């Protein structure tokens, strides 16, 4: 009896995100950039954001040349107003439905704990943790409407074991927060 295995299908047929929509925060550099490329390469339509408009437009242009379906807008995810605007733009762009939310933005200020200021604490909490939490709340109706949704948090090993990353960053990356 001939076995019907997946090997007869191409990678594209086995792993496809065609028809899927994704929001990736902080997609212009580093891990976020790689995630945008991977999702778009698998056929998803991706929306991303960053604070630097020039760099964002350069990335969008590159992705267009590669044939990827990627759009985006400027947003500082540490700002509640910006997050609300981002969610509205994403909702309009994807017609109220979102399959994948990737909370990627994260940053760090390294200091010994006794030297952190309340401003440092607030900045890191807003950028790394509050933004991801609020983006989930804002995206919730869009994710529900899509009928097939996933949320990914880009955490860090610093949230699991003691590393010399600074205590505030470690707290924002504690996997129990999510
Ligand atoms: N790199 C590592 O070794 C490592 C290890 C473990 C976990 N992580 C986690 O992985 C994630 C990505 O790290 P990365 O190293 O790839 O970062 P990165 O290279 O610094 O890139 C960060 C991206 O997010 C954007 N961004 C930063 N702050 C933003 C804000 N307030 N609002 C909107 N966009 C913002 C940046 O663009 P603009 O600056 O133009 O806004 C950029 O596109 C973070 O959550 C980090 O904690 C990283």
JSON list of C-alpha atoms and ligand atoms in Angstrom, two decimals:
[
{"chain": "A", "resi": 1, "resn": "UNK", "atom": "CA", "xyz": [0.00, 0.00, 0.00]},
{"chain": "A", "resi": 2, "resn": "UNK", "atom": "CA", "xyz": [1.49, 3.34, -1.00]},
{"chain": "A", "resi": 3, "resn": "UNK", "atom": "CA", "xyz": [1.97, 5.59, 1.98]},
{"chain": "A", "resi": 4, "resn": "UNK", "atom": "CA", "xyz": [0.58, 9.09, 1.52]},
{"chain": "A", "resi": 5, "resn": "UNK", "atom": "CA", "xyz": [3.35, 11.18, 3.04]},
{"chain": "A", "resi": 6, "resn": "UNK", "atom": "CA", "xyz": [3.91, 14.91, 3.26]},
{"chain": "A", "resi": 7, "resn": "UNK", "atom": "CA", "xyz": [7.23, 14.58, 1.44]},
{"chain": "A", "resi": 8, "resn": "UNK", "atom": "CA", "xyz": [5.49, 14.73, -1.91]},
{"chain": "A", "resi": 9, "resn": "UNK", "atom": "CA", "xyz": [4.50, 18.35, -1.16]},
{"chain": "A", "resi": 10, "resn": "UNK", "atom": "CA", "xyz": [6.85, 21.28, -1.55]},
{"chain": "A", "resi": 11, "resn": "UNK", "atom": "CA", "xyz": [7.88, 23.35, 1.47]},
{"chain": "A", "resi": 12, "resn": "UNK", "atom": "CA", "xyz": [5.51, 26.09, 0.31]},
{"chain": "A", "resi": 13, "resn": "UNK", "atom": "CA", "xyz": [2.60, 23.66, 0.21]},
{"chain": "A", "resi": 14, "resn": "UNK", "atom": "CA", "xyz": [3.38, 22.23, 3.65]},
{"chain": "A", "resi": 15, "resn": "UNK", "atom": "CA", "xyz": [4.16, 25.53, 5.34]},
{"chain": "A", "resi": 16, "resn": "UNK", "atom": "CA", "xyz": [2.01, 28.32, 4.07]},
{"chain": "A", "resi": 17, "resn": "UNK", "atom": "CA", "xyz": [0.58, 31.42, 5.68]},
{"chain": "A", "resi": 18, "resn": "UNK", "atom": "CA", "xyz": [-1.27, 32.53, 2.56]},
{"chain": "A", "resi": 19, "resn": "UNK", "atom": "CA", "xyz": [-4.41, 34.40, 3.53]},
{"chain": "A", "resi": 20, "resn": "UNK", "atom": "CA", "xyz": [-3.11, 35.06, 7.07]},
{"chain": "A", "resi": 21, "resn": "UNK", "atom": "CA", "xyz": [-2.65, 38.51, 8.54]},
{"chain": "A", "resi": 22, "resn": "UNK", "atom": "CA", "xyz": [0.04, 39.48, 11.06]},
{"chain": "A", "resi": 23, "resn": "UNK", "atom": "CA", "xyz": [1.03, 42.48, 13.15]},
{"chain": "A", "resi": 24, "resn": "UNK", "atom": "CA", "xyz": [4.70, 42.55, 14.17]},
{"chain": "A", "resi": 25, "resn": "UNK", "atom": "CA", "xyz": [5.76, 45.41, 16.43]},
{"chain": "A", "resi": 26, "resn": "UNK", "atom": "CA", "xyz": [9.27, 46.77, 15.84]},
{"chain": "A", "resi": 27, "resn": "UNK", "atom": "CA", "xyz": [9.87, 45.14, 12.47]},
{"chain": "A", "resi": 28, "resn": "UNK", "atom": "CA", "xyz": [12.62, 47.36, 11.07]},
{"chain": "A", "resi": 29, "resn": "UNK", "atom": "CA", "xyz": [15.60, 45.84, 12.86]},
{"chain": "A", "resi": 30, "resn": "UNK", "atom": "CA", "xyz": [16.90, 42.71, 14.53]},
{"chain": "A", "resi": 31, "resn": "UNK", "atom": "CA", "xyz": [14.53, 39.91, 15.47]},
{"chain": "A", "resi": 32, "resn": "UNK", "atom": "CA", "xyz": [11.42, 41.83, 14.40]},
{"chain": "A", "resi": 33, "resn": "UNK", "atom": "CA", "xyz": [12.84, 42.36, 10.91]},
{"chain": "A", "resi": 34, "resn": "UNK", "atom": "CA", "xyz": [13.60, 38.63, 10.63]},
{"chain": "A", "resi": 35, "resn": "UNK", "atom": "CA", "xyz": [10.07, 37.76, 11.78]},
{"chain": "A", "resi": 36, "resn": "UNK", "atom": "CA", "xyz": [8.51, 40.07, 9.18]},
{"chain": "A", "resi": 37, "resn": "UNK", "atom": "CA", "xyz": [10.63, 38.46, 6.46]},
{"chain": "A", "resi": 38, "resn": "UNK", "atom": "CA", "xyz": [9.75, 34.93, 7.60]},
{"chain": "A", "resi": 39, "resn": "UNK", "atom": "CA", "xyz": [6.01, 35.54, 7.87]},
{"chain": "A", "resi": 40, "resn": "UNK", "atom": "CA", "xyz": [5.84, 37.47, 4.59]},
{"chain": "A", "resi": 41, "resn": "UNK", "atom": "CA", "xyz": [8.02, 34.85, 2.89]},
{"chain": "A", "resi": 42, "resn": "UNK", "atom": "CA", "xyz": [5.49, 32.22, 3.94]},
{"chain": "A", "resi": 43, "resn": "UNK", "atom": "CA", "xyz": [2.73, 34.27, 2.31]},
{"chain": "A", "resi": 44, "resn": "UNK", "atom": "CA", "xyz": [1.22, 36.22, 5.20]},
{"chain": "A", "resi": 45, "resn": "UNK", "atom": "CA", "xyz": [0.25, 39.84, 4.81]},
{"chain": "A", "resi": 46, "resn": "UNK", "atom": "CA", "xyz": [2.17, 41.72, 7.48]},
{"chain": "A", "resi": 47, "resn": "UNK", "atom": "CA", "xyz": [1.74, 45.09, 9.18]},
{"chain": "A", "resi": 48, "resn": "UNK", "atom": "CA", "xyz": [4.64, 46.47, 11.20]},
{"chain": "A", "resi": 49, "resn": "UNK", "atom": "CA", "xyz": [5.69, 49.61, 13.02]},
{"chain": "A", "resi": 50, "resn": "UNK", "atom": "CA", "xyz": [8.68, 51.45, 14.43]},
{"chain": "A", "resi": 51, "resn": "UNK", "atom": "CA", "xyz": [9.48, 54.96, 15.63]},
{"chain": "A", "resi": 52, "resn": "UNK", "atom": "CA", "xyz": [11.86, 55.90, 12.81]},
{"chain": "A", "resi": 53, "resn": "UNK", "atom": "CA", "xyz": [9.86, 56.83, 9.70]},
{"chain": "A", "resi": 54, "resn": "UNK", "atom": "CA", "xyz": [12.84, 56.95, 7.32]},
{"chain": "A", "resi": 55, "resn": "UNK", "atom": "CA", "xyz": [14.01, 53.48, 8.30]},
{"chain": "A", "resi": 56, "resn": "UNK", "atom": "CA", "xyz": [10.48, 52.12, 8.21]},
{"chain": "A", "resi": 57, "resn": "UNK", "atom": "CA", "xyz": [9.96, 53.41, 4.66]},
{"chain": "A", "resi": 58, "resn": "UNK", "atom": "CA", "xyz": [13.32, 51.94, 3.57]},
{"chain": "A", "resi": 59, "resn": "UNK", "atom": "CA", "xyz": [12.26, 48.53, 4.91]},
{"chain": "A", "resi": 60, "resn": "UNK", "atom": "CA", "xyz": [8.82, 48.75, 3.29]},
{"chain": "A", "resi": 61, "resn": "UNK", "atom": "CA", "xyz": [10.49, 49.57, -0.03]},
{"chain": "A", "resi": 62, "resn": "UNK", "atom": "CA", "xyz": [12.89, 46.59, 0.29]},
{"chain": "A", "resi": 63, "resn": "UNK", "atom": "CA", "xyz": [10.03, 44.23, 1.08]},
{"chain": "A", "resi": 64, "resn": "UNK", "atom": "CA", "xyz": [7.99, 45.52, -1.83]},
{"chain": "A", "resi": 65, "resn": "UNK", "atom": "CA", "xyz": [10.95, 44.80, -4.14]},
{"chain": "A", "resi": 66, "resn": "UNK", "atom": "CA", "xyz": [11.06, 41.24, -2.76]},
{"chain": "A", "resi": 67, "resn": "UNK", "atom": "CA", "xyz": [7.38, 40.80, -3.55]},
{"chain": "A", "resi": 68, "resn": "UNK", "atom": "CA", "xyz": [6.32, 40.66, 0.11]},
{"chain": "A", "resi": 69, "resn": "UNK", "atom": "CA", "xyz": [2.98, 42.03, 1.26]},
{"chain": "A", "resi": 70, "resn": "UNK", "atom": "CA", "xyz": [4.12, 44.33, 4.07]},
{"chain": "A", "resi": 71, "resn": "UNK", "atom": "CA", "xyz": [2.68, 47.64, 5.19]},
{"chain": "A", "resi": 72, "resn": "UNK", "atom": "CA", "xyz": [3.36, 49.74, 8.24]},
{"chain": "A", "resi": 73, "resn": "UNK", "atom": "CA", "xyz": [3.24, 53.01, 10.06]},
{"chain": "A", "resi": 74, "resn": "UNK", "atom": "CA", "xyz": [5.16, 54.98, 12.64]},
{"chain": "A", "resi": 75, "resn": "UNK", "atom": "CA", "xyz": [4.21, 54.14, 16.21]},
{"chain": "A", "resi": 76, "resn": "UNK", "atom": "CA", "xyz": [5.90, 54.43, 19.57]},
{"chain": "A", "resi": 77, "resn": "UNK", "atom": "CA", "xyz": [4.41, 51.46, 21.38]},
{"chain": "A", "resi": 78, "resn": "UNK", "atom": "CA", "xyz": [5.31, 53.06, 24.71]},
{"chain": "A", "resi": 79, "resn": "UNK", "atom": "CA", "xyz": [2.60, 55.66, 24.00]},
{"chain": "A", "resi": 80, "resn": "UNK", "atom": "CA", "xyz": [-1.01, 54.70, 24.70]},
{"chain": "A", "resi": 81, "resn": "UNK", "atom": "CA", "xyz": [-2.25, 57.16, 22.07]},
{"chain": "A", "resi": 82, "resn": "UNK", "atom": "CA", "xyz": [0.07, 55.65, 19.46]},
{"chain": "A", "resi": 83, "resn": "UNK", "atom": "CA", "xyz": [-1.04, 52.13, 20.37]},
{"chain": "A", "resi": 84, "resn": "UNK", "atom": "CA", "xyz": [-4.69, 53.06, 19.93]},
{"chain": "A", "resi": 85, "resn": "UNK", "atom": "CA", "xyz": [-3.89, 54.62, 16.54]},
{"chain": "A", "resi": 86, "resn": "UNK", "atom": "CA", "xyz": [-1.91, 51.54, 15.50]},
{"chain": "A", "resi": 87, "resn": "UNK", "atom": "CA", "xyz": [-4.79, 49.24, 16.41]},
{"chain": "A", "resi": 88, "resn": "UNK", "atom": "CA", "xyz": [-7.22, 51.39, 14.40]},
{"chain": "A", "resi": 89, "resn": "UNK", "atom": "CA", "xyz": [-4.91, 51.38, 11.37]},
{"chain": "A", "resi": 90, "resn": "UNK", "atom": "CA", "xyz": [-4.41, 47.62, 11.59]},
{"chain": "A", "resi": 91, "resn": "UNK", "atom": "CA", "xyz": [-8.15, 47.05, 11.91]},
{"chain": "A", "resi": 92, "resn": "UNK", "atom": "CA", "xyz": [-8.84, 49.15, 8.79]},
{"chain": "A", "resi": 93, "resn": "UNK", "atom": "CA", "xyz": [-5.98, 47.57, 6.87]},
{"chain": "A", "resi": 94, "resn": "UNK", "atom": "CA", "xyz": [-7.03, 43.99, 7.66]},
{"chain": "A", "resi": 95, "resn": "UNK", "atom": "CA", "xyz": [-10.78, 44.60, 7.58]},
{"chain": "A", "resi": 96, "resn": "UNK", "atom": "CA", "xyz": [-11.21, 43.89, 11.30]},
{"chain": "A", "resi": 97, "resn": "UNK", "atom": "CA", "xyz": [-9.44, 40.51, 11.33]},
{"chain": "A", "resi": 98, "resn": "UNK", "atom": "CA", "xyz": [-5.99, 39.58, 12.59]},
{"chain": "A", "resi": 99, "resn": "UNK", "atom": "CA", "xyz": [-4.49, 36.07, 12.77]},
{"chain": "A", "resi": 100, "resn": "UNK", "atom": "CA", "xyz": [-1.10, 36.73, 14.36]},
{"chain": "A", "resi": 101, "resn": "UNK", "atom": "CA", "xyz": [0.09, 39.33, 16.87]},
{"chain": "A", "resi": 102, "resn": "UNK", "atom": "CA", "xyz": [3.83, 39.36, 17.55]},
{"chain": "A", "resi": 103, "resn": "UNK", "atom": "CA", "xyz": [4.76, 41.57, 20.49]},
{"chain": "A", "resi": 104, "resn": "UNK", "atom": "CA", "xyz": [8.40, 42.01, 19.55]},
{"chain": "A", "resi": 105, "resn": "UNK", "atom": "CA", "xyz": [9.40, 45.51, 20.71]},
{"chain": "A", "resi": 106, "resn": "UNK", "atom": "CA", "xyz": [11.70, 45.45, 23.69]},
{"chain": "A", "resi": 107, "resn": "UNK", "atom": "CA", "xyz": [14.61, 47.52, 24.87]},
{"chain": "A", "resi": 108, "resn": "UNK", "atom": "CA", "xyz": [17.01, 47.82, 27.77]},
{"chain": "A", "resi": 109, "resn": "UNK", "atom": "CA", "xyz": [18.91, 50.24, 29.95]},
{"chain": "A", "resi": 110, "resn": "UNK", "atom": "CA", "xyz": [21.65, 48.54, 31.88]},
{"chain": "A", "resi": 111, "resn": "UNK", "atom": "CA", "xyz": [22.54, 49.82, 35.34]},
{"chain": "A", "resi": 112, "resn": "UNK", "atom": "CA", "xyz": [23.13, 48.34, 38.77]},
{"chain": "A", "resi": 113, "resn": "UNK", "atom": "CA", "xyz": [19.72, 48.14, 40.50]},
{"chain": "A", "resi": 114, "resn": "UNK", "atom": "CA", "xyz": [20.52, 50.85, 43.05]},
{"chain": "A", "resi": 115, "resn": "UNK", "atom": "CA", "xyz": [21.19, 53.34, 40.23]},
{"chain": "A", "resi": 116, "resn": "UNK", "atom": "CA", "xyz": [17.92, 53.00, 38.31]},
{"chain": "A", "resi": 117, "resn": "UNK", "atom": "CA", "xyz": [15.66, 56.07, 38.35]},
{"chain": "A", "resi": 118, "resn": "UNK", "atom": "CA", "xyz": [11.87, 56.04, 38.40]},
{"chain": "A", "resi": 119, "resn": "UNK", "atom": "CA", "xyz": [12.10, 57.32, 34.82]},
{"chain": "A", "resi": 120, "resn": "UNK", "atom": "CA", "xyz": [14.16, 54.28, 33.77]},
{"chain": "A", "resi": 121, "resn": "UNK", "atom": "CA", "xyz": [11.65, 51.98, 35.45]},
{"chain": "A", "resi": 122, "resn": "UNK", "atom": "CA", "xyz": [8.68, 53.66, 33.82]},
{"chain": "A", "resi": 123, "resn": "UNK", "atom": "CA", "xyz": [10.31, 53.72, 30.35]},
{"chain": "A", "resi": 124, "resn": "UNK", "atom": "CA", "xyz": [11.23, 50.03, 30.40]},
{"chain": "A", "resi": 125, "resn": "UNK", "atom": "CA", "xyz": [7.89, 48.92, 31.84]},
{"chain": "A", "resi": 126, "resn": "UNK", "atom": "CA", "xyz": [5.95, 50.97, 29.27]},
{"chain": "A", "resi": 127, "resn": "UNK", "atom": "CA", "xyz": [8.07, 49.86, 26.31]},
{"chain": "A", "resi": 128, "resn": "UNK", "atom": "CA", "xyz": [8.51, 46.18, 27.14]},
{"chain": "A", "resi": 129, "resn": "UNK", "atom": "CA", "xyz": [5.53, 45.12, 29.23]},
{"chain": "A", "resi": 130, "resn": "UNK", "atom": "CA", "xyz": [2.66, 47.64, 29.19]},
{"chain": "A", "resi": 131, "resn": "UNK", "atom": "CA", "xyz": [2.83, 47.89, 25.39]},
{"chain": "A", "resi": 132, "resn": "UNK", "atom": "CA", "xyz": [2.58, 44.11, 24.89]},
{"chain": "A", "resi": 133, "resn": "UNK", "atom": "CA", "xyz": [-0.22, 43.77, 27.43]},
{"chain": "A", "resi": 134, "resn": "UNK", "atom": "CA", "xyz": [-2.23, 46.62, 25.92]},
{"chain": "A", "resi": 135, "resn": "UNK", "atom": "CA", "xyz": [-1.63, 45.47, 22.33]},
{"chain": "A", "resi": 136, "resn": "UNK", "atom": "CA", "xyz": [-3.20, 42.13, 23.30]},
{"chain": "A", "resi": 137, "resn": "UNK", "atom": "CA", "xyz": [-6.25, 43.92, 24.69]},
{"chain": "A", "resi": 138, "resn": "UNK", "atom": "CA", "xyz": [-6.54, 46.11, 21.59]},
{"chain": "A", "resi": 139, "resn": "UNK", "atom": "CA", "xyz": [-6.02, 43.22, 19.19]},
{"chain": "A", "resi": 140, "resn": "UNK", "atom": "CA", "xyz": [-8.39, 40.87, 21.01]},
{"chain": "A", "resi": 141, "resn": "UNK", "atom": "CA", "xyz": [-11.53, 41.67, 18.95]},
{"chain": "A", "resi": 142, "resn": "UNK", "atom": "CA", "xyz": [-9.55, 41.42, 15.69]},
{"chain": "A", "resi": 143, "resn": "UNK", "atom": "CA", "xyz": [-7.98, 38.10, 16.75]},
{"chain": "A", "resi": 144, "resn": "UNK", "atom": "CA", "xyz": [-11.38, 36.71, 17.75]},
{"chain": "A", "resi": 145, "resn": "UNK", "atom": "CA", "xyz": [-12.90, 37.86, 14.47]},
{"chain": "A", "resi": 146, "resn": "UNK", "atom": "CA", "xyz": [-10.27, 36.00, 12.45]},
{"chain": "A", "resi": 147, "resn": "UNK", "atom": "CA", "xyz": [-11.33, 32.65, 13.93]},
{"chain": "A", "resi": 148, "resn": "UNK", "atom": "CA", "xyz": [-7.71, 31.39, 13.97]},
{"chain": "A", "resi": 149, "resn": "UNK", "atom": "CA", "xyz": [-5.42, 33.49, 16.10]},
{"chain": "A", "resi": 150, "resn": "UNK", "atom": "CA", "xyz": [-2.06, 33.36, 17.85]},
{"chain": "A", "resi": 151, "resn": "UNK", "atom": "CA", "xyz": [-0.17, 35.79, 20.04]},
{"chain": "A", "resi": 152, "resn": "UNK", "atom": "CA", "xyz": [3.61, 35.56, 20.35]},
{"chain": "A", "resi": 153, "resn": "UNK", "atom": "CA", "xyz": [5.64, 37.42, 22.97]},
{"chain": "A", "resi": 154, "resn": "UNK", "atom": "CA", "xyz": [9.34, 37.83, 22.33]},
{"chain": "A", "resi": 155, "resn": "UNK", "atom": "CA", "xyz": [10.62, 37.24, 25.81]},
{"chain": "A", "resi": 156, "resn": "UNK", "atom": "CA", "xyz": [14.17, 36.54, 26.94]},
{"chain": "A", "resi": 157, "resn": "UNK", "atom": "CA", "xyz": [16.14, 33.97, 28.84]},
{"chain": "A", "resi": 158, "resn": "UNK", "atom": "CA", "xyz": [16.82, 36.90, 31.18]},
{"chain": "A", "resi": 159, "resn": "UNK", "atom": "CA", "xyz": [13.24, 36.49, 32.40]},
{"chain": "A", "resi": 160, "resn": "UNK", "atom": "CA", "xyz": [13.90, 32.88, 33.39]},
{"chain": "A", "resi": 161, "resn": "UNK", "atom": "CA", "xyz": [17.41, 32.77, 34.82]},
{"chain": "A", "resi": 162, "resn": "UNK", "atom": "CA", "xyz": [19.69, 35.32, 36.43]},
{"chain": "A", "resi": 163, "resn": "UNK", "atom": "CA", "xyz": [21.74, 37.12, 33.79]},
{"chain": "A", "resi": 164, "resn": "UNK", "atom": "CA", "xyz": [23.62, 40.38, 33.95]},
{"chain": "A", "resi": 165, "resn": "UNK", "atom": "CA", "xyz": [21.00, 42.25, 31.89]},
{"chain": "A", "resi": 166, "resn": "UNK", "atom": "CA", "xyz": [19.71, 44.63, 34.53]},
{"chain": "A", "resi": 167, "resn": "UNK", "atom": "CA", "xyz": [16.89, 43.85, 36.95]},
{"chain": "A", "resi": 168, "resn": "UNK", "atom": "CA", "xyz": [14.15, 45.94, 35.27]},
{"chain": "A", "resi": 169, "resn": "UNK", "atom": "CA", "xyz": [14.64, 44.27, 31.88]},
{"chain": "A", "resi": 170, "resn": "UNK", "atom": "CA", "xyz": [14.55, 40.86, 33.60]},
{"chain": "A", "resi": 171, "resn": "UNK", "atom": "CA", "xyz": [11.27, 41.77, 35.32]},
{"chain": "A", "resi": 172, "resn": "UNK", "atom": "CA", "xyz": [9.71, 42.86, 32.01]},
{"chain": "A", "resi": 173, "resn": "UNK", "atom": "CA", "xyz": [10.75, 39.55, 30.44]},
{"chain": "A", "resi": 174, "resn": "UNK", "atom": "CA", "xyz": [9.52, 37.31, 33.28]},
{"chain": "A", "resi": 175, "resn": "UNK", "atom": "CA", "xyz": [7.53, 34.66, 31.44]},
{"chain": "A", "resi": 176, "resn": "UNK", "atom": "CA", "xyz": [4.99, 34.61, 34.29]},
{"chain": "A", "resi": 177, "resn": "UNK", "atom": "CA", "xyz": [4.00, 38.18, 33.33]},
{"chain": "A", "resi": 178, "resn": "UNK", "atom": "CA", "xyz": [2.51, 36.81, 30.16]},
{"chain": "B", "resi": 1, "resn": "LIG", "atom": "N1", "xyz": [18.86, 40.77, 20.67]},
{"chain": "B", "resi": 1, "resn": "LIG", "atom": "C1", "xyz": [18.92, 39.84, 21.60]},
{"chain": "B", "resi": 1, "resn": "LIG", "atom": "O1", "xyz": [19.98, 39.25, 21.90]},
{"chain": "B", "resi": 1, "resn": "LIG", "atom": "C2", "xyz": [17.66, 39.44, 22.33]},
{"chain": "B", "resi": 1, "resn": "LIG", "atom": "C3", "xyz": [17.72, 38.36, 23.23]},
{"chain": "B", "resi": 1, "resn": "LIG", "atom": "C4", "xyz": [16.56, 37.98, 23.89]},
{"chain": "B", "resi": 1, "resn": "LIG", "atom": "C5", "xyz": [15.38, 38.67, 23.68]},
{"chain": "B", "resi": 1, "resn": "LIG", "atom": "N2", "xyz": [15.37, 39.72, 22.84]},
{"chain": "B", "resi": 1, "resn": "LIG", "atom": "C6", "xyz": [14.10, 40.42, 22.66]},
{"chain": "B", "resi": 1, "resn": "LIG", "atom": "O2", "xyz": [13.80, 40.42, 21.27]},
{"chain": "B", "resi": 1, "resn": "LIG", "atom": "C7", "xyz": [13.05, 41.61, 20.95]},
{"chain": "B", "resi": 1, "resn": "LIG", "atom": "C8", "xyz": [13.74, 42.32, 19.79]},
{"chain": "B", "resi": 1, "resn": "LIG", "atom": "O3", "xyz": [15.07, 42.64, 20.17]},
{"chain": "B", "resi": 1, "resn": "LIG", "atom": "P1", "xyz": [16.16, 43.11, 19.10]},
{"chain": "B", "resi": 1, "resn": "LIG", "atom": "O4", "xyz": [17.48, 42.92, 19.72]},
{"chain": "B", "resi": 1, "resn": "LIG", "atom": "O5", "xyz": [15.86, 42.49, 17.78]},
{"chain": "B", "resi": 1, "resn": "LIG", "atom": "O6", "xyz": [15.85, 44.68, 19.06]},
{"chain": "B", "resi": 1, "resn": "LIG", "atom": "P2", "xyz": [16.44, 45.82, 18.06]},
{"chain": "B", "resi": 1, "resn": "LIG", "atom": "O7", "xyz": [17.44, 45.24, 17.13]},
{"chain": "B", "resi": 1, "resn": "LIG", "atom": "O8", "xyz": [16.84, 46.96, 18.95]},
{"chain": "B", "resi": 1, "resn": "LIG", "atom": "O9", "xyz": [15.14, 46.23, 17.22]},
{"chain": "B", "resi": 1, "resn": "LIG", "atom": "C9", "xyz": [14.03, 46.75, 17.89]},
{"chain": "B", "resi": 1, "resn": "LIG", "atom": "C10", "xyz": [12.96, 47.08, 16.88]},
{"chain": "B", "resi": 1, "resn": "LIG", "atom": "O10", "xyz": [11.84, 47.64, 17.59]},
{"chain": "B", "resi": 1, "resn": "LIG", "atom": "C11", "xyz": [11.67, 49.02, 17.22]},
{"chain": "B", "resi": 1, "resn": "LIG", "atom": "N3", "xyz": [11.31, 49.75, 18.44]},
{"chain": "B", "resi": 1, "resn": "LIG", "atom": "C12", "xyz": [12.07, 49.93, 19.54]},
{"chain": "B", "resi": 1, "resn": "LIG", "atom": "N4", "xyz": [11.39, 50.64, 20.45]},
{"chain": "B", "resi": 1, "resn": "LIG", "atom": "C13", "xyz": [10.17, 50.89, 19.90]},
{"chain": "B", "resi": 1, "resn": "LIG", "atom": "C14", "xyz": [9.02, 51.58, 20.36]},
{"chain": "B", "resi": 1, "resn": "LIG", "atom": "N5", "xyz": [8.97, 52.17, 21.56]},
{"chain": "B", "resi": 1, "resn": "LIG", "atom": "N6", "xyz": [7.93, 51.64, 19.55]},
{"chain": "B", "resi": 1, "resn": "LIG", "atom": "C15", "xyz": [7.96, 51.05, 18.32]},
{"chain": "B", "resi": 1, "resn": "LIG", "atom": "N7", "xyz": [9.02, 50.39, 17.83]},
{"chain": "B", "resi": 1, "resn": "LIG", "atom": "C16", "xyz": [10.12, 50.32, 18.62]},
{"chain": "B", "resi": 1, "resn": "LIG", "atom": "C17", "xyz": [12.98, 49.44, 16.60]},
{"chain": "B", "resi": 1, "resn": "LIG", "atom": "O11", "xyz": [12.85, 50.52, 15.68]},
{"chain": "B", "resi": 1, "resn": "LIG", "atom": "P3", "xyz": [12.95, 52.07, 16.17]},
{"chain": "B", "resi": 1, "resn": "LIG", "atom": "O12", "xyz": [14.13, 52.14, 17.08]},
{"chain": "B", "resi": 1, "resn": "LIG", "atom": "O13", "xyz": [13.11, 52.84, 14.89]},
{"chain": "B", "resi": 1, "resn": "LIG", "atom": "O14", "xyz": [11.67, 52.37, 16.85]},
{"chain": "B", "resi": 1, "resn": "LIG", "atom": "C18", "xyz": [13.38, 48.15, 15.89]},
{"chain": "B", "resi": 1, "resn": "LIG", "atom": "O15", "xyz": [12.65, 47.99, 14.70]},
{"chain": "B", "resi": 1, "resn": "LIG", "atom": "C19", "xyz": [13.01, 42.44, 22.24]},
{"chain": "B", "resi": 1, "resn": "LIG", "atom": "O16", "xyz": [11.78, 42.21, 22.90]},
{"chain": "B", "resi": 1, "resn": "LIG", "atom": "C20", "xyz": [14.16, 41.89, 23.06]},
{"chain": "B", "resi": 1, "resn": "LIG", "atom": "O17", "xyz": [13.95, 42.07, 24.44]},
{"chain": "B", "resi": 1, "resn": "LIG", "atom": "C21", "xyz": [16.48, 40.12, 22.17]}
]
